Short mmCIF file of C-alpha atoms in Angstrom, two decimals:
data_model
loop_
_atom_site.label_atom_id
_atom_site.label_comp_id
_atom_site.label_asym_id
_atom_site.label_seq_id
_atom_site.Cartn_x
_atom_site.Cartn_y
_atom_site.Cartn_z
CA MET A 139 143.28 124.53 -48.20
CA ASN A 140 141.84 121.06 -48.89
CA SER A 141 142.42 118.18 -46.49
CA GLU A 142 144.96 116.36 -48.70
CA VAL A 143 147.19 119.42 -49.00
CA ASN A 144 146.61 120.16 -45.32
CA ILE A 145 147.89 116.78 -44.07
CA PHE A 146 150.79 116.88 -46.54
CA MET A 147 151.89 120.30 -45.27
CA ILE A 148 151.50 119.23 -41.65
CA LEU A 149 153.63 116.09 -42.08
CA ALA A 150 156.22 118.00 -44.12
CA PHE A 151 156.40 120.61 -41.36
CA LEU A 152 156.65 117.94 -38.63
CA PHE A 153 159.40 116.07 -40.49
CA PHE A 154 161.28 119.36 -40.83
CA VAL A 155 160.96 120.20 -37.11
CA GLY A 156 161.65 116.64 -35.92
CA SER A 157 164.74 116.20 -38.09
CA LEU A 158 166.29 119.45 -36.85
CA ALA A 159 165.33 118.97 -33.18
CA GLY A 160 166.52 115.34 -33.22
CA TRP A 161 169.86 116.43 -34.67
CA VAL A 162 170.35 118.94 -31.85
CA LEU A 163 169.39 116.32 -29.26
CA GLU A 164 171.83 113.77 -30.69
CA VAL A 165 174.67 116.31 -30.92
CA PHE A 166 174.43 117.01 -27.19
CA TYR A 167 173.90 113.33 -26.31
CA ARG A 168 176.99 112.25 -28.22
CA ARG A 169 179.01 115.14 -26.79
CA PHE A 170 178.27 114.41 -23.13
CA PHE A 171 176.97 110.82 -22.78
CA SER A 172 178.03 108.56 -25.68
CA ALA A 173 180.56 105.82 -24.86
CA ALA A 174 181.72 105.94 -28.49
CA ASN A 175 183.01 109.48 -27.86
CA PRO A 176 185.36 109.16 -24.83
CA ASN A 177 187.18 112.40 -25.70
CA ARG A 178 183.88 114.35 -25.52
CA LYS A 179 184.18 116.04 -28.90
CA TRP A 180 181.38 117.68 -30.83
CA ILE A 181 180.23 115.13 -33.42
CA ASN A 182 177.84 115.50 -36.32
CA PRO A 183 175.46 112.54 -35.79
CA GLY A 184 173.79 110.47 -38.46
CA PHE A 185 174.82 109.73 -42.02
CA LEU A 186 173.87 113.08 -43.58
CA THR A 187 176.08 116.16 -43.73
CA GLY A 188 173.48 118.76 -42.75
CA PRO A 189 171.80 119.40 -39.37
CA TYR A 190 168.97 116.90 -39.62
CA LEU A 191 168.19 113.29 -38.69
CA PRO A 192 165.37 111.73 -40.75
CA LEU A 193 164.70 109.08 -38.07
CA TYR A 194 163.52 111.79 -35.70
CA GLY A 195 161.50 113.44 -38.48
CA PHE A 196 159.57 110.23 -39.15
CA SER A 197 159.23 109.63 -35.41
CA LEU A 198 157.74 113.08 -34.77
CA CYS A 199 155.20 112.49 -37.55
CA ALA A 200 154.27 109.20 -35.88
CA LEU A 201 154.00 110.77 -32.42
CA TYR A 202 151.78 113.55 -33.77
CA LEU A 203 149.39 111.05 -35.35
CA LEU A 204 149.41 108.74 -32.32
CA ALA A 205 148.73 111.63 -29.93
CA HIS A 206 145.22 111.83 -31.42
CA ILE A 207 144.43 108.22 -30.46
CA LYS A 208 141.79 107.82 -27.80
CA VAL A 209 142.42 104.70 -25.71
CA GLY A 210 138.72 104.45 -24.84
CA TYR A 211 138.70 100.92 -23.44
CA ILE A 212 140.71 102.11 -20.38
CA GLN A 213 138.68 104.20 -17.95
CA ASP A 214 141.45 105.46 -15.71
CA GLU A 215 143.12 108.55 -17.22
CA PHE A 216 146.54 107.75 -15.77
CA TRP A 217 146.71 104.25 -17.24
CA ARG A 218 145.23 105.51 -20.49
CA LYS A 219 148.21 107.82 -20.87
CA ILE A 220 150.67 105.07 -19.86
CA VAL A 221 149.28 102.74 -22.55
CA LEU A 222 149.46 105.56 -25.10
CA PHE A 223 153.12 106.23 -24.29
CA ILE A 224 153.90 102.51 -24.54
CA ILE A 225 152.24 102.41 -27.96
CA MET A 226 154.24 105.47 -29.02
CA ALA A 227 157.50 103.91 -27.82
CA ILE A 228 156.79 100.64 -29.64
CA VAL A 229 155.94 102.43 -32.91
CA VAL A 230 159.08 104.58 -32.78
CA THR A 231 161.14 101.50 -31.93
CA ILE A 232 159.69 99.77 -35.00
CA ILE A 233 160.66 102.78 -37.12
CA GLU A 234 164.16 102.62 -35.62
CA PHE A 235 164.39 98.88 -36.31
CA ILE A 236 163.25 99.20 -39.93
CA ALA A 237 165.70 102.05 -40.59
CA GLY A 238 168.61 100.17 -39.00
CA LEU A 239 167.77 96.93 -40.77
CA ILE A 240 167.54 98.62 -44.18
CA PHE A 241 171.04 100.07 -43.80
CA ILE A 242 172.50 96.79 -42.58
CA ARG A 243 170.90 94.64 -45.28
CA ARG A 244 171.09 97.06 -48.21
CA MET A 245 174.15 99.22 -47.41
CA LYS A 246 176.20 96.90 -45.13
CA ILE A 247 176.43 99.78 -42.65
CA LYS A 248 175.39 99.79 -39.00
CA LEU A 249 174.47 103.40 -38.23
CA TRP A 250 174.26 102.79 -34.47
CA ASP A 251 175.30 99.85 -32.33
CA TYR A 252 173.43 98.48 -29.30
CA ASP A 253 175.32 95.17 -29.23
CA ASN A 254 176.46 95.80 -25.64
CA GLN A 255 172.95 96.61 -24.43
CA TRP A 256 170.83 94.01 -22.63
CA GLY A 257 168.02 92.45 -24.67
CA ASN A 258 169.14 93.99 -27.95
CA ILE A 259 167.88 92.67 -31.28
CA MET A 260 170.60 92.62 -33.93
CA GLY A 261 172.21 95.56 -32.12
CA ILE A 262 169.56 97.84 -33.65
CA ILE A 263 166.99 98.15 -30.87
CA CYS A 264 166.96 97.34 -27.17
CA PRO A 265 164.67 97.76 -24.14
CA LYS A 266 166.80 100.57 -22.69
CA TYR A 267 166.27 102.88 -25.66
CA THR A 268 162.64 101.83 -26.07
CA PHE A 269 162.19 103.07 -22.49
CA PHE A 270 163.87 106.34 -23.46
CA TRP A 271 161.48 106.61 -26.41
CA ALA A 272 158.58 106.23 -23.96
CA ILE A 273 160.00 109.07 -21.84
CA LEU A 274 160.45 111.25 -24.91
CA SER A 275 156.91 110.39 -26.00
CA ALA A 276 155.55 111.61 -22.65
CA ILE A 277 157.63 114.78 -22.89
CA TYR A 278 156.32 115.36 -26.41
CA TYR A 279 152.70 114.75 -25.41
CA PHE A 280 152.65 117.07 -22.40
CA LEU A 281 155.18 119.76 -23.30
CA ILE A 282 155.44 119.90 -27.09
CA HIS A 283 152.23 118.61 -28.68
CA PRO A 284 150.02 121.54 -27.55
CA TYR A 285 152.50 124.02 -29.03
CA MET A 286 152.86 121.87 -32.12
CA LEU A 287 149.13 122.20 -32.69
CA SER A 288 149.44 125.98 -32.37
CA GLY A 289 152.36 125.90 -34.78
CA ILE A 290 150.31 124.01 -37.34
CA VAL A 291 147.50 126.57 -37.05
CA TRP A 292 150.11 129.28 -37.62
CA LEU A 293 151.44 127.35 -40.63
CA GLU A 294 147.98 127.20 -42.18
CA ARG A 295 147.65 130.98 -41.83
CA ASN A 296 151.17 131.74 -43.11
CA LEU A 297 151.64 129.65 -46.21
CA GLN A 298 154.65 131.77 -47.19
CA PHE A 299 156.57 129.59 -44.71
CA SER A 300 156.25 126.84 -47.29
CA PHE A 301 159.09 128.60 -49.13
CA ILE A 302 161.41 127.79 -46.21
CA LEU A 303 160.14 124.22 -46.19
CA GLY A 304 160.80 123.99 -49.91
CA PHE A 305 164.34 125.32 -49.43
CA PHE A 306 164.92 122.80 -46.62
CA TYR A 307 163.77 119.88 -48.74
CA GLY A 308 165.82 121.06 -51.71
CA VAL A 309 169.00 121.09 -49.61
CA PHE A 310 167.92 117.85 -47.92
CA VAL A 311 167.58 116.00 -51.25
CA LEU A 312 171.03 117.19 -52.37
CA ASP A 313 172.49 116.10 -49.04
CA VAL A 314 170.89 112.65 -49.34
CA TRP A 315 172.35 112.29 -52.84
CA TYR A 316 175.84 113.32 -51.68
CA SER A 317 175.74 111.14 -48.55
CA MET A 318 174.38 108.07 -50.32
CA ASN A 319 177.16 108.38 -52.88
CA MET A 320 179.68 108.33 -50.01
CA LEU A 321 177.92 105.41 -48.32
CA SER A 322 177.94 103.45 -51.58
CA ARG A 323 181.74 103.57 -51.48
CA ILE A 324 181.68 102.24 -47.93
CA LYS A 325 179.24 99.52 -49.02
CA LYS A 326 181.58 98.44 -51.81
CA PHE A 327 184.40 98.11 -49.29
CA ALA A 328 182.13 96.17 -46.91
CA ASP A 329 181.03 93.82 -49.69
CA ASN A 330 184.62 93.18 -50.76
CA ASN A 331 185.64 92.32 -47.19
CA GLY A 332 182.47 90.50 -46.14
CA ILE A 333 181.76 92.81 -43.19
CA VAL A 334 179.17 95.25 -41.89
CA VAL A 335 180.78 98.61 -41.16
CA ARG A 336 179.95 100.12 -37.78
CA TYR A 337 179.45 103.71 -38.86
CA GLU A 338 180.10 105.48 -35.55
CA TYR A 339 183.29 103.51 -34.99
CA LEU A 340 184.44 104.31 -38.51
CA LYS A 341 183.99 108.02 -37.82
CA ALA A 342 185.80 107.61 -34.49
CA SER A 343 188.68 105.87 -36.29
CA ILE A 344 188.91 108.72 -38.80
CA ARG A 345 188.94 111.31 -36.00
CA ALA A 346 191.66 109.38 -34.19
CA LYS A 347 193.77 109.28 -37.36
CA SER A 348 193.26 113.02 -37.88
CA ASP A 349 194.41 113.67 -34.31
CA GLU A 350 197.45 111.48 -34.89
CA LEU A 351 198.35 113.51 -37.99
CA LYS A 352 197.62 116.80 -36.16
CA GLU A 353 194.76 117.50 -38.56
CA LYS A 354 191.68 119.39 -37.47
CA SER A 355 188.70 117.04 -37.55
CA SER A 356 185.77 118.24 -39.64
CA PHE A 357 182.49 118.53 -37.73
CA VAL A 358 180.39 118.62 -40.91
CA PHE A 359 182.29 116.31 -43.28
CA ALA A 360 183.07 113.21 -41.24
CA PHE A 361 185.29 111.67 -43.93
CA ALA A 362 187.22 114.83 -44.86
CA SER A 363 191.01 114.58 -44.60
CA ASN A 364 193.85 116.41 -46.30
CA THR A 365 196.22 113.44 -46.25
CA VAL A 366 194.23 110.21 -45.81
CA SER A 367 191.72 109.00 -48.40
CA LEU A 368 188.45 107.29 -47.53
CA ALA A 369 189.86 104.00 -48.86
CA GLU A 370 192.87 104.26 -46.54
CA ASN A 371 190.67 105.17 -43.58
CA LEU A 372 188.50 102.14 -44.28
CA LYS A 373 191.59 99.90 -44.27
CA ILE A 374 192.68 101.40 -40.94
CA TYR A 375 189.18 100.82 -39.55
CA LEU A 376 189.22 97.18 -40.71
CA GLU A 377 192.59 96.59 -39.05
CA LYS A 378 191.22 98.01 -35.78
CA GLU A 379 188.12 95.85 -36.03
CA GLN A 380 190.25 92.75 -36.62
CA GLU A 381 192.38 93.64 -33.59
CA ARG A 382 189.23 94.16 -31.51
CA PHE A 383 187.87 90.79 -32.64
CA GLU A 384 191.11 89.00 -31.79
CA LYS A 385 191.17 90.59 -28.33
CA MET A 386 187.56 89.55 -27.81
CA LYS A 387 188.40 85.95 -28.78
CA GLU A 388 191.38 86.01 -26.44
CA ASN A 389 189.27 87.28 -23.54
CA ILE A 390 186.66 84.59 -24.19
CA LYS A 391 189.37 81.93 -24.34
CA LYS A 392 190.80 83.12 -21.01
CA SER A 393 187.36 82.97 -19.43
CA GLY A 394 187.11 79.31 -20.48
CA THR A 395 183.97 79.73 -22.60
CA TYR A 396 185.64 79.68 -26.00
CA LYS A 397 186.36 76.39 -27.75
#
């Protein structure tokens, strides 16, 4: 296998593993820790239908490449590793920022919302989650990277696994097409109303409406409903956002900081 094919297969494999592992991580995080899920329901994270999060796929590729960096200008091994993990966290944060910004600017959709977090930038990134990225980077470096290297060696010796990768990417492309078509409808609504749709709160609004109608919420298809169309759900979401904004203005006025 030549070097070009080799690096392509490695990155394809890492994106595959990272996307799946990140999806599992987010499913459990949103189930047990997310403030946007007070009822502690199982939620399919991200904007795709299937069990994968591209952000984590790209991040794992970045961590794999950065793990080979030798911070030679620092003599102490401990601080060398600390600097490496800081670099990893910054790079992944940049990836997170670019992804969030693209969806806000191009699709008028905010996939995640850090507005309530200290030091946030546009509600897309914040120091708290950059710190978490540093922790995850350290976990990856010490506990996962050595096995990842072994997995890549195995991949090079078992090229038949590329069939599974090909199947994954085939389904992934179809999922992206389906999901982007759905998001384009949300974008049209956002454009017409001059807003940016907070994606997680939209899904929460749809789940709340399903519960009100005694419908079973769909784990896979976030916008699926037997009685309420996506357009109607978007109108309900907008009404809730307007109510939230009015309450926020009222609270600010009561505190004496609103003029």
